[in-house]
Short mmCIF file of C-alpha atoms in Angstrom, two decimals:
data_model
loop_
_atom_site.label_atom_id
_atom_site.label_comp_id
_atom_site.label_asym_id
_atom_site.label_seq_id
_atom_site.Cartn_x
_atom_site.Cartn_y
_atom_site.Cartn_z
CA MET A 1 139.41 121.23 104.03
CA ARG A 2 135.79 122.38 103.55
CA ILE A 3 134.65 118.80 102.95
CA PHE A 4 136.55 117.66 106.05
CA LEU A 5 134.92 120.32 108.20
CA SER A 6 131.45 119.44 106.88
CA CYS A 7 132.01 115.79 107.71
CA LEU A 8 133.30 116.75 111.16
CA LEU A 9 130.17 118.80 111.86
CA VAL A 10 127.89 115.95 110.81
CA LEU A 11 129.85 113.46 112.92
CA SER A 12 129.89 115.73 115.94
CA GLY A 13 126.13 116.28 115.57
CA ALA A 14 125.54 112.54 115.38
CA ALA A 15 127.74 112.02 118.45
CA ALA A 16 125.71 114.58 120.39
CA PHE A 17 122.48 112.87 119.47
CA SER A 18 124.01 109.51 120.32
CA GLN A 19 124.83 110.69 123.83
CA SER A 20 121.17 111.53 124.41
CA GLY A 21 120.05 108.08 123.36
CA ASP A 22 118.33 109.13 120.14
CA VAL A 23 120.46 106.91 117.90
CA SER A 24 119.55 103.93 120.06
CA ALA A 25 115.85 104.84 120.15
CA ILE A 26 115.59 105.20 116.39
CA LYS A 27 117.45 101.94 115.88
CA GLN A 28 114.96 100.27 118.21
CA ILE A 29 112.06 101.68 116.17
CA TYR A 30 113.51 100.33 112.92
CA ASN A 31 114.40 96.96 114.45
CA GLU A 32 110.89 96.46 115.79
CA GLU A 33 109.18 97.45 112.55
CA LEU A 34 111.45 95.49 110.21
CA ALA A 35 111.42 92.36 112.37
CA HIS A 36 107.88 92.38 113.78
CA GLY A 37 105.95 95.08 111.91
CA ARG A 38 102.24 94.78 111.21
CA SER A 39 101.94 97.50 108.55
CA TYR A 40 101.68 95.06 105.66
CA GLN A 41 99.39 92.69 107.53
CA MET A 42 96.98 95.54 108.25
CA LEU A 43 97.18 96.79 104.67
CA GLU A 44 96.45 93.32 103.34
CA TYR A 45 93.25 93.13 105.36
CA LEU A 46 92.18 96.66 104.47
CA THR A 47 92.71 96.14 100.74
CA THR A 48 91.69 92.52 100.16
CA THR A 49 88.98 91.91 102.77
CA ILE A 50 87.45 95.39 102.69
CA GLY A 51 88.65 96.68 99.32
CA ALA A 52 87.56 99.92 97.66
CA ARG A 53 86.41 102.61 100.09
CA LEU A 54 84.81 105.54 98.25
CA SER A 55 83.09 107.97 100.61
CA GLY A 56 79.52 106.98 101.39
CA SER A 57 80.02 103.38 100.27
CA PRO A 58 79.67 100.19 102.33
CA GLY A 59 83.44 99.73 101.93
CA ALA A 60 84.13 103.07 103.58
CA ALA A 61 81.81 102.21 106.48
CA ALA A 62 83.49 98.82 106.92
CA ALA A 63 86.93 100.48 106.92
CA VAL A 64 85.87 102.84 109.71
CA GLU A 65 84.76 99.97 111.93
CA TRP A 66 87.87 97.91 111.17
CA ALA A 67 90.19 100.82 111.95
CA ARG A 68 88.42 101.60 115.22
CA HIS A 69 88.68 97.99 116.31
CA GLU A 70 92.34 97.70 115.29
CA LEU A 71 93.42 100.93 116.97
CA ASN A 72 91.80 99.89 120.24
CA ASN A 73 94.59 97.34 120.59
CA PHE A 74 97.33 99.92 121.16
CA ALA A 75 95.81 103.37 121.76
CA ASP A 76 94.78 104.97 125.05
CA SER A 77 91.56 106.14 123.45
CA VAL A 78 89.75 105.84 120.12
CA PHE A 79 86.76 107.81 118.91
CA LEU A 80 84.84 108.53 115.73
CA GLN A 81 84.46 112.11 114.55
CA PRO A 82 81.23 112.50 112.53
CA VAL A 83 81.36 114.11 109.09
CA MET A 84 78.87 114.28 106.22
CA VAL A 85 80.43 113.24 102.93
CA PRO A 86 79.52 113.26 99.23
CA HIS A 87 78.02 110.01 97.97
CA TRP A 88 78.85 109.46 94.29
CA ILE A 89 78.38 106.11 92.61
CA ARG A 90 79.83 104.96 89.29
CA GLY A 91 77.08 102.61 88.17
CA GLN A 92 77.54 100.08 85.37
CA LYS A 93 80.72 99.93 83.30
CA GLU A 94 81.39 102.86 81.00
CA ILE A 95 81.51 102.66 77.21
CA GLY A 96 83.68 104.73 74.90
CA ARG A 97 84.22 104.24 71.18
CA VAL A 98 85.05 105.89 67.89
CA LEU A 99 82.08 105.16 65.62
CA ASN A 100 83.12 105.94 62.07
CA SER A 101 86.84 105.68 61.41
CA LYS A 102 87.33 105.03 57.69
CA LYS A 103 90.58 103.18 58.36
CA ARG A 104 89.63 101.29 61.51
CA GLY A 105 85.83 101.15 61.65
CA ILE A 106 84.49 101.12 65.21
CA VAL A 107 87.32 101.51 67.73
CA GLU A 108 86.69 100.60 71.37
CA MET A 109 88.41 102.87 73.89
CA ASN A 110 89.27 102.24 77.54
CA VAL A 111 87.52 104.94 79.54
CA CYS A 112 86.02 105.57 82.95
CA ALA A 113 83.87 108.32 84.41
CA LEU A 114 85.64 111.08 86.31
CA GLY A 115 84.67 111.25 89.95
CA MET A 116 81.65 113.47 90.70
CA SER A 117 80.72 113.63 87.02
CA VAL A 118 77.11 113.57 85.99
CA GLY A 119 76.15 110.56 83.92
CA THR A 120 74.98 110.39 80.34
CA GLY A 121 72.29 107.81 81.00
CA PRO A 122 71.53 105.05 78.45
CA ALA A 123 71.32 107.49 75.54
CA GLY A 124 75.00 108.38 75.90
CA VAL A 125 76.70 111.32 74.21
CA THR A 126 77.65 111.32 70.54
CA GLY A 127 79.53 114.04 68.73
CA ASN A 128 82.49 115.23 66.75
CA VAL A 129 85.67 115.65 68.76
CA VAL A 130 87.83 118.74 69.10
CA GLU A 131 91.27 118.17 70.64
CA VAL A 132 93.00 120.79 72.80
CA LYS A 133 95.97 120.85 75.13
CA SER A 134 95.18 123.97 77.17
CA PHE A 135 92.38 126.25 78.28
CA ASP A 136 93.91 129.03 76.17
CA GLU A 137 93.65 126.85 73.10
CA LEU A 138 90.02 126.10 73.96
CA LYS A 139 89.31 129.82 74.35
CA GLN A 140 90.87 130.58 70.97
CA LEU A 141 88.61 128.02 69.30
CA GLY A 142 85.61 129.66 70.93
CA GLU A 143 81.96 128.74 70.81
CA LYS A 144 81.94 128.70 67.00
CA ASN A 145 84.27 125.67 66.90
CA VAL A 146 83.28 123.95 70.13
CA LYS A 147 79.50 124.15 70.45
CA GLY A 148 77.81 120.78 70.07
CA LYS A 149 81.09 118.87 70.16
CA ILE A 150 83.00 116.72 72.62
CA VAL A 151 86.16 118.40 73.92
CA PHE A 152 89.21 116.16 74.24
CA PHE A 153 91.80 117.53 76.68
CA ASN A 154 95.06 115.83 75.71
CA ARG A 155 97.86 117.53 77.62
CA PRO A 156 100.24 114.83 78.92
CA MET A 157 102.15 114.90 82.16
CA ASP A 158 105.61 116.30 81.45
CA PRO A 159 108.02 113.32 81.40
CA THR A 160 111.05 115.60 81.89
CA LYS A 161 109.98 116.48 85.45
CA PHE A 162 111.96 114.34 87.88
CA ASN A 163 109.39 115.10 90.57
CA THR A 164 106.36 113.26 89.24
CA PHE A 165 104.03 115.26 91.49
CA GLU A 166 105.22 118.38 89.69
CA ALA A 167 104.35 116.70 86.39
CA TYR A 168 100.94 115.80 87.79
CA GLY A 169 100.36 119.38 88.94
CA GLY A 170 101.13 120.61 85.44
CA ALA A 171 98.39 118.50 83.87
CA VAL A 172 95.66 117.89 86.44
CA GLU A 173 93.74 121.17 86.00
CA GLN A 174 92.30 119.83 82.74
CA ARG A 175 90.72 116.99 84.71
CA ALA A 176 89.58 119.10 87.64
CA LEU A 177 88.31 122.16 85.77
CA GLY A 178 88.14 121.09 82.12
CA PRO A 179 84.46 120.05 82.06
CA SER A 180 83.28 123.47 83.22
CA GLU A 181 85.69 125.26 80.90
CA ALA A 182 84.35 123.26 77.94
CA ALA A 183 80.76 123.92 79.00
CA LYS A 184 81.33 127.68 78.67
CA TYR A 185 81.65 127.23 74.91
CA GLY A 186 78.71 124.88 74.43
CA ALA A 187 80.44 121.49 74.42
CA THR A 188 78.28 118.41 75.06
CA GLY A 189 80.84 116.22 76.80
CA VAL A 190 84.48 115.95 77.81
CA ILE A 191 87.26 113.38 77.40
CA VAL A 192 90.40 113.87 79.50
CA ARG A 193 93.76 112.18 79.02
CA SER A 194 94.56 110.07 82.08
CA MET A 195 97.06 111.41 84.60
CA GLY A 196 99.80 108.85 83.98
CA LEU A 197 103.33 109.04 82.58
CA ASN A 198 103.46 105.66 80.82
CA GLN A 199 101.63 104.15 77.87
CA GLU A 200 98.85 102.32 79.72
CA ASP A 201 95.73 100.46 78.69
CA TYR A 202 93.76 101.40 81.78
CA PRO A 203 92.26 104.84 82.58
CA HIS A 204 92.86 106.90 85.73
CA THR A 205 89.82 108.37 87.44
CA GLY A 206 89.96 111.38 89.78
CA GLY A 207 87.75 114.18 90.94
CA LEU A 208 86.41 117.09 88.94
CA ARG A 209 84.95 120.33 90.28
CA TYR A 210 81.98 121.86 88.51
CA THR A 211 81.80 125.65 88.47
CA VAL A 212 78.62 127.11 89.95
CA ASN A 213 76.06 128.31 87.38
CA ILE A 214 77.82 126.53 84.49
CA PRO A 215 76.11 123.50 82.87
CA LYS A 216 77.43 120.17 84.17
CA LEU A 217 78.89 118.10 81.35
CA PRO A 218 79.48 114.35 81.59
CA ALA A 219 83.22 113.68 81.63
CA ILE A 220 85.40 110.61 81.18
CA ALA A 221 89.08 109.77 81.46
CA ILE A 222 90.71 107.85 78.63
CA SER A 223 93.80 105.66 79.01
CA THR A 224 97.06 107.24 77.86
CA LYS A 225 97.46 104.60 75.15
CA HIS A 226 94.02 105.28 73.73
CA ALA A 227 94.43 109.05 74.14
CA ASP A 228 97.38 108.81 71.76
CA LEU A 229 95.39 106.60 69.41
CA LEU A 230 92.42 108.99 69.42
CA SER A 231 94.75 111.91 68.71
CA LYS A 232 96.27 109.98 65.81
CA ILE A 233 92.83 109.18 64.36
CA LEU A 234 91.81 112.84 64.62
CA LYS A 235 94.88 113.87 62.65
CA GLU A 236 94.05 111.33 59.94
CA GLU A 237 90.29 111.97 59.75
CA LYS A 238 88.59 115.24 60.59
CA ASP A 239 84.96 114.22 61.12
CA ILE A 240 85.30 111.52 63.72
CA GLN A 241 82.22 110.67 65.74
CA PHE A 242 82.82 109.57 69.33
CA TYR A 243 80.28 107.92 71.62
CA PHE A 244 80.47 107.48 75.36
CA GLU A 245 78.03 106.25 77.95
CA THR A 246 78.18 106.55 81.74
CA HIS A 247 75.70 105.77 84.50
CA CYS A 248 77.19 107.63 87.46
CA GLU A 249 75.13 109.77 89.81
CA THR A 250 75.47 111.81 92.97
CA LEU A 251 73.20 110.81 95.86
CA PRO A 252 72.45 112.91 98.96
CA ASP A 253 75.36 113.41 101.36
CA ALA A 254 75.96 110.43 103.64
CA PRO A 255 77.08 110.20 107.26
CA SER A 256 80.62 108.98 107.86
CA TYR A 257 83.54 109.45 110.25
CA ASN A 258 87.16 110.33 110.77
CA VAL A 259 88.76 107.67 112.98
CA VAL A 260 90.83 109.27 115.76
CA ALA A 261 93.13 107.44 118.21
CA GLU A 262 95.80 108.70 120.57
CA ILE A 263 98.39 107.99 123.21
CA LYS A 264 98.21 110.70 125.89
CA GLY A 265 101.39 112.63 126.55
CA SER A 266 103.04 111.98 129.90
CA GLU A 267 104.41 115.53 130.36
CA PHE A 268 102.62 117.81 127.89
CA PRO A 269 99.30 116.09 127.12
CA LYS A 270 97.76 119.23 125.62
CA GLU A 271 100.46 119.44 122.95
CA ILE A 272 99.37 117.25 120.04
CA ILE A 273 101.40 115.66 117.27
CA VAL A 274 98.96 114.40 114.67
CA VAL A 275 99.81 111.81 112.02
CA GLY A 276 97.45 110.39 109.44
CA GLY A 277 96.31 109.37 105.99
CA HIS A 278 92.95 109.20 104.26
CA LEU A 279 90.81 106.13 104.72
CA ASP A 280 88.70 106.61 101.61
CA SER A 281 89.83 105.50 98.15
CA TRP A 282 88.51 105.57 94.63
CA ASP A 283 86.23 102.72 93.65
CA LEU A 284 88.22 101.14 90.81
CA ALA A 285 90.57 99.06 92.98
CA GLN A 286 91.80 98.42 96.50
CA GLY A 287 93.40 101.80 97.23
CA ALA A 288 96.64 100.17 98.38
CA HIS A 289 99.06 103.04 97.72
CA ASP A 290 96.36 105.74 97.76
CA ASP A 291 96.00 105.80 100.65
CA GLY A 292 95.83 102.47 102.44
CA ALA A 293 99.60 102.64 102.87
CA GLY A 294 99.44 106.00 104.62
CA CYS A 295 96.68 104.81 106.95
CA VAL A 296 98.44 101.67 108.15
CA GLN A 297 101.77 103.50 108.50
CA SER A 298 100.07 106.04 110.76
CA MET A 299 98.28 103.36 112.79
CA GLU A 300 101.50 101.41 113.16
CA VAL A 301 103.24 104.40 114.78
CA LEU A 302 101.10 103.86 117.88
CA ARG A 303 101.72 100.10 117.88
CA LEU A 304 105.46 100.66 117.52
CA PHE A 305 105.63 103.01 120.50
CA ASP A 306 103.62 100.52 122.54
CA ALA A 307 105.82 97.61 121.45
CA ILE A 308 109.12 99.27 122.39
CA GLY A 309 107.73 100.72 125.62
CA TYR A 310 108.09 104.33 124.58
CA LYS A 311 105.89 106.74 126.54
CA PRO A 312 105.63 109.99 124.57
CA LYS A 313 105.88 113.29 126.38
CA ARG A 314 103.29 114.85 124.12
CA THR A 315 100.02 113.40 122.87
CA VAL A 316 100.50 111.43 119.66
CA ARG A 317 97.25 111.30 117.72
CA VAL A 318 96.42 109.24 114.64
CA VAL A 319 93.65 110.52 112.37
CA LEU A 320 92.31 108.47 109.48
CA PHE A 321 90.55 111.11 107.43
CA MET A 322 87.43 110.42 105.40
CA ASN A 323 86.72 111.92 101.96
CA GLU A 324 90.05 113.25 100.73
CA GLU A 325 89.39 112.00 97.21
CA ASN A 326 86.21 113.85 96.36
CA GLY A 327 85.60 116.57 98.90
CA LEU A 328 88.17 116.88 101.71
CA ARG A 329 85.30 116.93 104.19
CA GLY A 330 87.24 114.94 106.80
CA GLY A 331 90.25 117.23 106.83
CA LEU A 332 88.09 120.33 106.98
CA GLU A 333 85.97 118.94 109.81
CA TYR A 334 89.01 117.90 111.82
CA ALA A 335 90.54 121.38 111.57
CA LYS A 336 87.18 122.97 112.45
CA GLN A 337 86.83 120.86 115.57
CA ALA A 338 90.45 121.48 116.59
CA GLU A 339 89.85 125.22 116.41
CA LEU A 340 86.56 125.03 118.31
CA LYS A 341 88.23 123.00 121.08
CA LYS A 342 91.27 125.30 121.05
CA GLU A 343 93.56 122.32 120.69
CA LYS A 344 97.29 122.94 120.42
CA HIS A 345 98.81 121.02 117.54
CA ILE A 346 102.58 121.37 117.45
CA ALA A 347 102.94 119.36 114.20
CA ALA A 348 100.84 117.52 111.64
CA ILE A 349 102.25 114.75 109.45
CA GLU A 350 100.53 113.02 106.55
CA SER A 351 101.45 110.03 104.42
CA ASP A 352 99.62 110.22 101.09
CA ASN A 353 102.28 109.70 98.44
CA GLY A 354 102.32 105.91 98.36
CA GLY A 355 104.16 103.21 100.25
CA PHE A 356 107.42 103.37 98.33
CA THR A 357 111.03 103.70 99.53
CA PRO A 358 111.38 106.63 101.95
CA ARG A 359 113.42 109.64 100.80
CA GLY A 360 112.63 112.27 103.42
CA PHE A 361 109.91 114.74 104.35
CA THR A 362 108.37 117.86 102.82
CA MET A 363 107.53 120.80 105.07
CA THR A 364 105.39 123.89 105.07
CA ALA A 365 106.46 125.37 108.36
CA PRO A 366 108.15 128.36 110.01
CA GLU A 367 111.87 128.56 109.46
CA ALA A 368 112.64 127.59 113.05
CA ALA A 369 110.72 124.34 112.65
CA ARG A 370 112.35 123.58 109.30
CA THR A 371 115.79 124.21 110.76
CA ARG A 372 115.11 121.95 113.72
CA ILE A 373 113.94 119.07 111.52
CA LYS A 374 116.92 119.48 109.21
CA SER A 375 119.23 119.34 112.23
CA TRP A 376 118.09 115.75 112.74
CA ARG A 377 119.37 114.68 109.34
CA PRO A 378 122.48 112.94 110.80
CA LEU A 379 120.13 110.67 112.73
CA LEU A 380 117.84 109.90 109.80
CA GLU A 381 120.22 109.79 106.85
CA PRO A 382 121.57 106.32 107.73
CA TYR A 383 118.06 105.08 106.93
CA GLY A 384 117.94 106.73 103.51
CA LEU A 385 116.20 109.93 104.64
CA TYR A 386 118.09 112.80 103.07
CA ASN A 387 115.54 115.10 101.38
CA PHE A 388 114.12 117.77 103.69
CA ASP A 389 114.19 120.72 101.29
CA ASN A 390 110.80 120.77 99.54
CA GLU A 391 107.61 122.57 100.51
CA GLY A 392 104.50 120.51 101.12
CA GLY A 393 102.38 118.71 103.66
CA GLY A 394 99.17 116.92 102.75
CA ALA A 395 95.64 117.69 101.64
CA ASP A 396 93.96 116.50 104.85
CA ILE A 397 96.28 118.33 107.22
CA GLY A 398 96.38 121.43 105.00
CA PRO A 399 93.41 123.10 106.76
CA LEU A 400 95.42 123.08 110.02
CA GLN A 401 97.97 125.41 108.46
CA ALA A 402 95.64 128.39 108.95
CA GLN A 403 95.94 127.73 112.71
CA GLY A 404 99.72 128.06 112.55
CA VAL A 405 100.44 124.33 112.64
CA PRO A 406 103.63 123.16 110.89
CA ILE A 407 102.56 120.62 108.28
CA ILE A 408 104.82 117.83 107.10
CA GLY A 409 104.46 115.31 104.30
CA PHE A 410 106.09 111.88 104.21
CA LEU A 411 108.20 111.78 101.03
CA PRO A 412 108.76 108.38 99.41
CA ASP A 413 110.24 107.79 95.97
CA SER A 414 107.65 109.04 93.47
CA GLN A 415 108.65 107.38 90.20
CA ARG A 416 106.06 104.56 90.26
CA TYR A 417 103.21 106.32 92.03
CA PHE A 418 101.39 107.51 88.92
CA ASP A 419 101.50 104.05 87.38
CA TYR A 420 98.79 103.12 89.88
CA HIS A 421 97.21 106.37 91.09
CA HIS A 422 93.38 106.29 90.83
CA THR A 423 93.38 103.12 88.71
CA ARG A 424 92.34 99.48 88.86
CA GLU A 425 96.04 98.66 89.34
CA ASP A 426 96.30 100.15 92.85
CA THR A 427 96.34 96.76 94.57
CA ILE A 428 98.25 95.13 97.42
CA ASP A 429 100.61 93.25 95.07
CA LYS A 430 102.07 96.62 93.99
CA VAL A 431 103.24 97.35 97.55
CA SER A 432 106.59 96.10 98.82
CA LYS A 433 106.37 94.94 102.44
CA ARG A 434 109.92 96.14 103.06
CA GLU A 435 109.38 99.59 101.58
CA LEU A 436 106.10 100.02 103.46
CA GLU A 437 107.77 99.14 106.77
CA LEU A 438 110.70 101.47 106.13
CA GLY A 439 108.20 104.29 105.65
CA THR A 440 106.44 103.42 108.89
CA ALA A 441 109.72 103.49 110.81
CA ALA A 442 110.71 106.78 109.18
CA MET A 443 107.47 108.43 110.30
CA ALA A 444 107.72 106.99 113.81
CA SER A 445 111.33 108.22 114.09
CA LEU A 446 110.41 111.76 113.11
CA ILE A 447 107.50 111.76 115.55
CA TYR A 448 109.83 110.51 118.28
CA LEU A 449 112.20 113.43 117.64
CA ILE A 450 109.41 116.01 117.55
CA ASP A 451 108.07 114.55 120.77
CA GLN A 452 111.47 114.75 122.44
CA TYR A 453 112.47 118.25 121.34
CA GLY A 454 109.46 120.08 119.91
CA LEU A 455 109.72 122.36 116.86
CA GLN A 456 110.44 125.74 118.45
#
């Protein structure tokens, strides 16, 4: 009886929505995107013609101009929002090797510099290696056992976590904060296990944050496969010498832009629904999943509404944020300007979890807004959108939360994301056209519902 009643409630809810035309509108959104969508076409250009887009680079500047030109085709207005961004460059290819293994001789390791790291210069760094899996373990070793050595942080992502972002969160502090923690005890350099779940030959880069008034150590990521090999060698032989060489450097901040485009609301133009992704990417590959996918999905929302003749009641604004990867300057600047202009954002949505099969949306929002979005589940579940229970939004829209804006994150399947995240493998061939388009339609459908009914 309980199951029957639950089904009846869902069906009656769907019927009510159907009477208002929402079922038909969402179907139209999906039909247009799956039959005539341009998400993949835009992503192909962004990733293969422009390519890597690290803040301050020529690629980032080219992406800004491309996005502005593209959005002019289906937005009422497009403008560039200036922002100064960090300008870090990798330089020539990194070297990492074990020098004196008695069993193996010289062992070449696949490594890359962590983003924002200082470089070693041509002299490199050579030293004995001390392996740890936590900051507590490092503290217990103390200066006596760490000074003059290279610290190897080798805590893997937890494979038992079904939510791979939870596994990432449990390991990433060693990348972000490990270099400064090691410097406190006199280390000369840092090696960090890559943030990946599989045995991979290629390293994952990612940003680090140096602590003020602590010496800046050069830091590299090592592939998961070679992290395991290095750990094995250290167990076999105690006095291993490791050498690594990097040529990265940080230049003065560079001028850049958030790209902003919008369709003005027909009834409530001062109420803004913002949707976006970050236009910058790491420099190792094309940034297809991180976050080219999120950018083109957000851009495509405007094209979809234009294509189906939908005139939103509220202003729908797309923001392509600059500098999420190594500074968050774009997100911070956008929130600052929104506050200065006293803009009224009723919702902010971000796609920055890859272009995989849609599962739902995360939310950090008042209970009334969460309840309203969950009430739309009967409309969205036929398209595979069932998960609306988790907290979360997005890094770039996070600063808007302090202004009371409900923040929402697009939630695709996460199982493959960390195979490619921050690596040379994040290329267009890893993106399914079908999955990308389903994500676009999911985001457009949610925005349509928010536009129709608000979140209060």
